[in-house]
């Protein structure tokens, strides 16, 4: 994107900087019209601020095939207090519901449909049965209570705990001590940088891991929580999708329900009613 090539863009010169879990970015803020959907179905006014990245150190940005990051959290944690563009979209009279929803396709052999984000509604083609709703506990991240995490009847949480639902986190993280016990229970062994490996041949016999939200149980099988990576020469490496991450107070401690979880279930972010829903 080049601001000078857009007749509606106004450069602000305001510096912008984010430190991510892996890598970082620096740039400047421009104001322009931001549109979603075919034939500009929903657009903001020309004063929507967004950050134009100019520096992106970190191996993630070298390897990943994406063009940018769309923040969809709550404005209270927005860098430089820039309102997110969905605020204006939700205010549009043509936006049926103040929700957005994700269906992620985890089948690497079916690359035609990588996944779907639906704005201002849900797509019934991608879920079945009732939606289990859990109210937000605060408006920073999409933060809800995780009722319990259990394997074979053994619970690894002490009552309901805070969790955030985040499409931008690849794995599923929790407090280090709890995750260590889960890794032991599934038969994973420590590897590098907090990652754990499992023997690929043992996947069919590994236990299910059950997460409770909205009074419903959501079950991950080993095929869901183990990442099977094809290496050089056709070799396969199997990595546990769980990782320990200790987030200090006041933000933490909390669990992050990343793509390992979201990839299995239809996930609905209800901005209007301040809740999150999951469905099969």
CSV table of N, CA and C in Angstrom, one decimal, residues 187-277:
chain,number,residue,atom,x,y,z
A,187,UNK,N,1.8,-38.3,26.7
A,187,UNK,CA,3.0,-39.0,26.3
A,187,UNK,C,4.0,-38.2,25.5
A,188,UNK,N,4.0,-36.9,25.6
A,188,UNK,CA,4.9,-36.0,24.9
A,188,UNK,C,6.2,-35.9,25.6
A,189,UNK,N,7.3,-35.6,24.9
A,189,UNK,CA,8.6,-35.4,25.5
A,189,UNK,C,9.2,-34.1,25.1
A,190,UNK,N,9.9,-33.4,26.0
A,190,UNK,CA,10.4,-32.1,25.8
A,190,UNK,C,11.3,-32.1,24.6
A,191,UNK,N,11.3,-31.0,23.8
A,191,UNK,CA,12.1,-30.8,22.6
A,191,UNK,C,12.9,-29.5,22.7
A,192,UNK,N,12.5,-28.5,21.9
A,192,UNK,CA,13.2,-27.2,21.9
A,192,UNK,C,12.3,-26.1,22.2
A,193,UNK,N,12.8,-25.0,22.9
A,193,UNK,CA,12.0,-23.8,23.0
A,193,UNK,C,10.6,-24.0,23.5
A,194,UNK,N,10.4,-24.9,24.5
A,194,UNK,CA,9.1,-25.2,25.1
A,194,UNK,C,8.2,-26.1,24.3
A,195,UNK,N,8.7,-26.5,23.1
A,195,UNK,CA,7.9,-27.5,22.3
A,195,UNK,C,8.1,-28.9,22.8
A,196,UNK,N,7.1,-29.7,22.5
A,196,UNK,CA,7.2,-31.1,22.9
A,196,UNK,C,6.9,-32.0,21.7
A,197,UNK,N,7.6,-33.1,21.6
A,197,UNK,CA,7.4,-34.1,20.5
A,197,UNK,C,6.6,-35.3,21.0
A,198,UNK,N,5.9,-35.9,20.0
A,198,UNK,CA,5.3,-37.2,20.3
A,198,UNK,C,5.7,-38.2,19.2
A,199,UNK,N,5.6,-39.5,19.5
A,199,UNK,CA,5.9,-40.5,18.5
A,199,UNK,C,4.7,-40.6,17.6
A,200,UNK,N,4.9,-40.4,16.3
A,200,UNK,CA,3.8,-40.3,15.3
A,200,UNK,C,3.0,-41.6,15.3
A,201,UNK,N,3.7,-42.7,15.6
A,201,UNK,CA,3.0,-44.0,15.5
A,201,UNK,C,2.0,-44.2,16.7
A,202,UNK,N,2.2,-43.4,17.7
A,202,UNK,CA,1.3,-43.5,18.9
A,202,UNK,C,0.0,-42.6,18.8
A,203,UNK,N,-0.1,-41.8,17.8
A,203,UNK,CA,-1.3,-40.9,17.7
A,203,UNK,C,-2.6,-41.7,17.9
A,204,UNK,N,-2.8,-42.8,17.2
A,204,UNK,CA,-4.1,-43.5,17.3
A,204,UNK,C,-4.5,-43.9,18.7
A,205,UNK,N,-3.5,-44.0,19.6
A,205,UNK,CA,-3.7,-44.5,21.0
A,205,UNK,C,-3.7,-43.4,22.0
A,206,UNK,N,-3.4,-42.2,21.6
A,206,UNK,CA,-3.3,-41.1,22.6
A,206,UNK,C,-4.6,-40.6,23.1
A,207,UNK,N,-4.7,-40.1,24.3
A,207,UNK,CA,-6.0,-39.8,24.9
A,207,UNK,C,-6.6,-38.5,24.3
A,208,UNK,N,-8.0,-38.4,24.4
A,208,UNK,CA,-8.7,-37.2,24.1
A,208,UNK,C,-8.4,-36.1,25.2
A,209,UNK,N,-8.5,-34.9,24.8
A,209,UNK,CA,-8.4,-33.8,25.8
A,209,UNK,C,-9.7,-33.0,25.7
A,210,UNK,N,-10.4,-32.8,26.8
A,210,UNK,CA,-11.8,-32.2,26.9
A,210,UNK,C,-11.7,-30.8,27.5
A,211,UNK,N,-12.3,-29.9,26.8
A,211,UNK,CA,-12.4,-28.5,27.3
A,211,UNK,C,-13.9,-28.2,27.5
A,212,UNK,N,-14.3,-27.5,28.6
A,212,UNK,CA,-15.6,-27.2,28.9
A,212,UNK,C,-15.9,-25.7,28.7
A,213,UNK,N,-16.8,-25.4,27.8
A,213,UNK,CA,-17.3,-24.0,27.6
A,213,UNK,C,-18.8,-24.0,27.6
A,214,UNK,N,-19.4,-23.0,28.2
A,214,UNK,CA,-20.9,-22.8,28.1
A,214,UNK,C,-21.6,-24.1,28.6
A,215,UNK,N,-21.0,-24.8,29.5
A,215,UNK,CA,-21.7,-26.0,30.0
A,215,UNK,C,-21.6,-27.2,29.0
A,216,UNK,N,-20.9,-27.1,27.9
A,216,UNK,CA,-20.7,-28.1,26.9
A,216,UNK,C,-19.3,-28.6,26.9
A,217,UNK,N,-19.0,-29.9,26.6
A,217,UNK,CA,-17.7,-30.4,26.4
A,217,UNK,C,-17.3,-30.4,25.0
A,218,UNK,N,-16.0,-29.9,24.7
A,218,UNK,CA,-15.5,-29.8,23.4
A,218,UNK,C,-14.2,-30.7,23.4
A,219,UNK,N,-14.2,-31.7,22.6
A,219,UNK,CA,-13.2,-32.8,22.7
A,219,UNK,C,-12.2,-32.6,21.5
A,220,UNK,N,-10.9,-32.6,21.9
A,220,UNK,CA,-9.8,-32.7,20.9
A,220,UNK,C,-9.2,-34.1,20.9
A,221,UNK,N,-9.2,-34.7,19.8
A,221,UNK,CA,-8.5,-36.0,19.7
A,221,UNK,C,-7.0,-35.7,19.4
A,222,UNK,N,-6.2,-36.8,19.4
A,222,UNK,CA,-4.8,-36.6,19.1
A,222,UNK,C,-4.6,-36.1,17.7
A,223,UNK,N,-5.5,-36.5,16.8
A,223,UNK,CA,-5.3,-36.0,15.4
A,223,UNK,C,-5.6,-34.5,15.4
A,224,UNK,N,-6.3,-33.9,16.3
A,224,UNK,CA,-6.6,-32.5,16.4
A,224,UNK,C,-5.4,-31.7,17.1
A,225,UNK,N,-4.9,-32.3,18.1
A,225,UNK,CA,-3.9,-31.5,18.9
A,225,UNK,C,-2.4,-31.9,18.6
A,226,UNK,N,-2.2,-32.8,17.7
A,226,UNK,CA,-0.8,-33.1,17.3
A,226,UNK,C,-0.6,-32.5,15.9
A,227,UNK,N,0.5,-31.7,15.7
A,227,UNK,CA,0.8,-31.2,14.4
A,227,UNK,C,1.8,-32.1,13.7
A,228,UNK,N,1.3,-32.7,12.6
A,228,UNK,CA,2.1,-33.6,11.8
A,228,UNK,C,2.8,-32.8,10.7
A,229,UNK,N,4.2,-32.7,10.8
A,229,UNK,CA,5.0,-31.8,9.9
A,229,UNK,C,5.8,-32.7,9.0
A,230,UNK,N,5.7,-32.5,7.7
A,230,UNK,CA,6.5,-33.2,6.7
A,230,UNK,C,7.8,-32.6,6.6
A,231,UNK,N,8.9,-33.3,6.9
A,231,UNK,CA,10.3,-32.8,6.8
A,231,UNK,C,10.9,-33.1,5.5
A,232,UNK,N,12.2,-32.8,5.4
A,232,UNK,CA,12.9,-33.1,4.2
A,232,UNK,C,13.0,-34.6,4.0
A,233,UNK,N,13.0,-35.0,2.7
A,233,UNK,CA,13.1,-36.4,2.4
A,233,UNK,C,11.9,-37.3,2.7
A,234,UNK,N,10.8,-36.6,3.0
A,234,UNK,CA,9.6,-37.3,3.3
A,234,UNK,C,9.4,-37.8,4.8
A,235,UNK,N,10.4,-37.4,5.6
A,235,UNK,CA,10.3,-37.7,7.0
A,235,UNK,C,9.2,-36.9,7.7
A,236,UNK,N,8.6,-37.5,8.8
A,236,UNK,CA,7.5,-36.8,9.5
A,236,UNK,C,7.9,-36.5,10.9
A,237,UNK,N,7.6,-35.4,11.4
A,237,UNK,CA,7.8,-35.0,12.8
A,237,UNK,C,6.5,-34.6,13.4
A,238,UNK,N,6.2,-35.1,14.6
A,238,UNK,CA,4.9,-34.9,15.2
A,238,UNK,C,5.1,-34.0,16.5
A,239,UNK,N,4.5,-32.9,16.5
A,239,UNK,CA,4.7,-31.9,17.6
A,239,UNK,C,3.4,-31.7,18.3
A,240,UNK,N,3.5,-31.7,19.7
A,240,UNK,CA,2.3,-31.4,20.5
A,240,UNK,C,1.8,-30.0,20.2
A,241,UNK,N,0.5,-29.8,20.1
A,241,UNK,CA,-0.1,-28.5,19.9
A,241,UNK,C,-0.2,-27.7,21.2
A,242,UNK,N,0.2,-28.3,22.3
A,242,UNK,CA,0.1,-27.6,23.6
A,242,UNK,C,1.5,-27.0,23.9
A,243,UNK,N,1.4,-25.8,24.5
A,243,UNK,CA,2.7,-25.1,24.9
A,243,UNK,C,2.5,-24.3,26.2
A,244,UNK,N,3.4,-24.4,27.1
A,244,UNK,CA,3.3,-23.6,28.3
A,244,UNK,C,3.7,-22.1,28.1
A,245,UNK,N,2.9,-21.2,28.6
A,245,UNK,CA,3.1,-19.8,28.5
A,245,UNK,C,2.5,-19.1,29.7
A,246,UNK,N,3.5,-18.6,30.5
A,246,UNK,CA,3.1,-17.9,31.8
A,246,UNK,C,2.9,-16.4,31.6
A,247,UNK,N,1.7,-16.0,31.5
A,247,UNK,CA,1.3,-14.6,31.3
A,247,UNK,C,1.1,-13.9,32.7
A,248,UNK,N,2.0,-13.0,33.0
A,248,UNK,CA,1.9,-12.4,34.4
A,248,UNK,C,0.7,-11.6,34.6
A,249,UNK,N,0.3,-11.4,35.9
A,249,UNK,CA,-0.8,-10.5,36.3
A,249,UNK,C,-0.4,-9.1,35.9
A,250,UNK,N,-1.4,-8.2,35.6
A,250,UNK,CA,-2.8,-8.4,35.7
A,250,UNK,C,-3.5,-9.1,34.5
A,251,UNK,N,-2.8,-9.2,33.4
A,251,UNK,CA,-3.4,-9.8,32.2
A,251,UNK,C,-3.6,-11.3,32.4
A,252,UNK,N,-2.6,-11.9,33.1
A,252,UNK,CA,-2.7,-13.4,33.3
A,252,UNK,C,-2.9,-13.7,34.8
A,253,UNK,N,-2.8,-15.0,35.1
A,253,UNK,CA,-2.6,-16.1,34.2
A,253,UNK,C,-3.8,-16.4,33.4
A,254,UNK,N,-3.6,-17.0,32.2
A,254,UNK,CA,-4.7,-17.3,31.3
A,254,UNK,C,-4.3,-18.4,30.3
A,255,UNK,N,-5.3,-19.0,29.7
A,255,UNK,CA,-5.1,-20.0,28.6
A,255,UNK,C,-5.4,-19.2,27.3
A,256,UNK,N,-4.7,-19.6,26.3
A,256,UNK,CA,-5.0,-19.1,24.9
A,256,UNK,C,-5.5,-20.2,24.0
A,257,UNK,N,-6.7,-20.1,23.7
A,257,UNK,CA,-7.3,-21.0,22.8
A,257,UNK,C,-7.0,-20.6,21.3
A,258,UNK,N,-5.9,-21.1,20.8
A,258,UNK,CA,-5.4,-20.7,19.5
A,258,UNK,C,-6.0,-21.7,18.4
A,259,UNK,N,-5.3,-21.7,17.3
A,259,UNK,CA,-5.8,-22.4,16.1
A,259,UNK,C,-6.0,-23.9,16.4
A,260,UNK,N,-5.2,-24.5,17.3
A,260,UNK,CA,-5.3,-25.9,17.6
A,260,UNK,C,-6.7,-26.2,18.1
A,261,UNK,N,-7.3,-25.3,18.8
A,261,UNK,CA,-8.7,-25.4,19.3
A,261,UNK,C,-9.7,-24.9,18.2
A,262,UNK,N,-9.5,-23.7,17.8
A,262,UNK,CA,-10.4,-23.0,16.9
A,262,UNK,C,-10.6,-23.8,15.6
A,263,UNK,N,-9.5,-24.5,15.2
A,263,UNK,CA,-9.5,-25.3,13.9
A,263,UNK,C,-10.5,-26.4,14.0
A,264,UNK,N,-10.9,-26.9,15.2
A,264,UNK,CA,-11.8,-28.0,15.3
A,264,UNK,C,-13.2,-27.6,15.4
A,265,UNK,N,-13.5,-26.3,15.9
A,265,UNK,CA,-14.8,-25.9,16.2
A,265,UNK,C,-15.2,-24.6,15.5
A,266,UNK,N,-16.4,-24.4,15.1
A,266,UNK,CA,-16.9,-23.1,14.6
A,266,UNK,C,-16.9,-22.1,15.7
A,267,UNK,N,-16.3,-21.0,15.5
A,267,UNK,CA,-16.1,-20.0,16.6
A,267,UNK,C,-16.7,-18.7,16.2
A,268,UNK,N,-17.6,-18.2,17.1
A,268,UNK,CA,-18.4,-17.0,16.9
A,268,UNK,C,-18.1,-15.9,17.9
A,269,UNK,N,-17.7,-14.8,17.5
A,269,UNK,CA,-17.3,-13.6,18.3
A,269,UNK,C,-18.5,-12.6,18.2
A,270,UNK,N,-19.3,-12.6,19.3
A,270,UNK,CA,-20.5,-11.8,19.3
A,270,UNK,C,-20.2,-10.5,20.0
A,271,UNK,N,-19.9,-9.4,19.2
A,271,UNK,CA,-19.6,-8.1,19.8
A,271,UNK,C,-20.8,-7.4,20.4
A,272,UNK,N,-22.0,-7.6,19.8
A,272,UNK,CA,-23.2,-6.9,20.3
A,272,UNK,C,-23.6,-7.4,21.7
A,273,UNK,N,-23.5,-8.8,21.9
A,273,UNK,CA,-23.9,-9.3,23.2
A,273,UNK,C,-22.7,-9.7,24.1
A,274,UNK,N,-21.5,-9.3,23.7
A,274,UNK,CA,-20.3,-9.5,24.5
A,274,UNK,C,-20.2,-10.9,25.0
A,275,UNK,N,-20.0,-11.9,24.0
A,275,UNK,CA,-19.9,-13.3,24.3
A,275,UNK,C,-19.2,-14.0,23.2
A,276,UNK,N,-18.8,-15.2,23.4
A,276,UNK,CA,-18.2,-16.1,22.4
A,276,UNK,C,-18.9,-17.4,22.4
A,277,UNK,N,-19.1,-17.9,21.2
A,277,UNK,CA,-19.8,-19.2,21.1
A,277,UNK,C,-19.0,-20.2,20.3
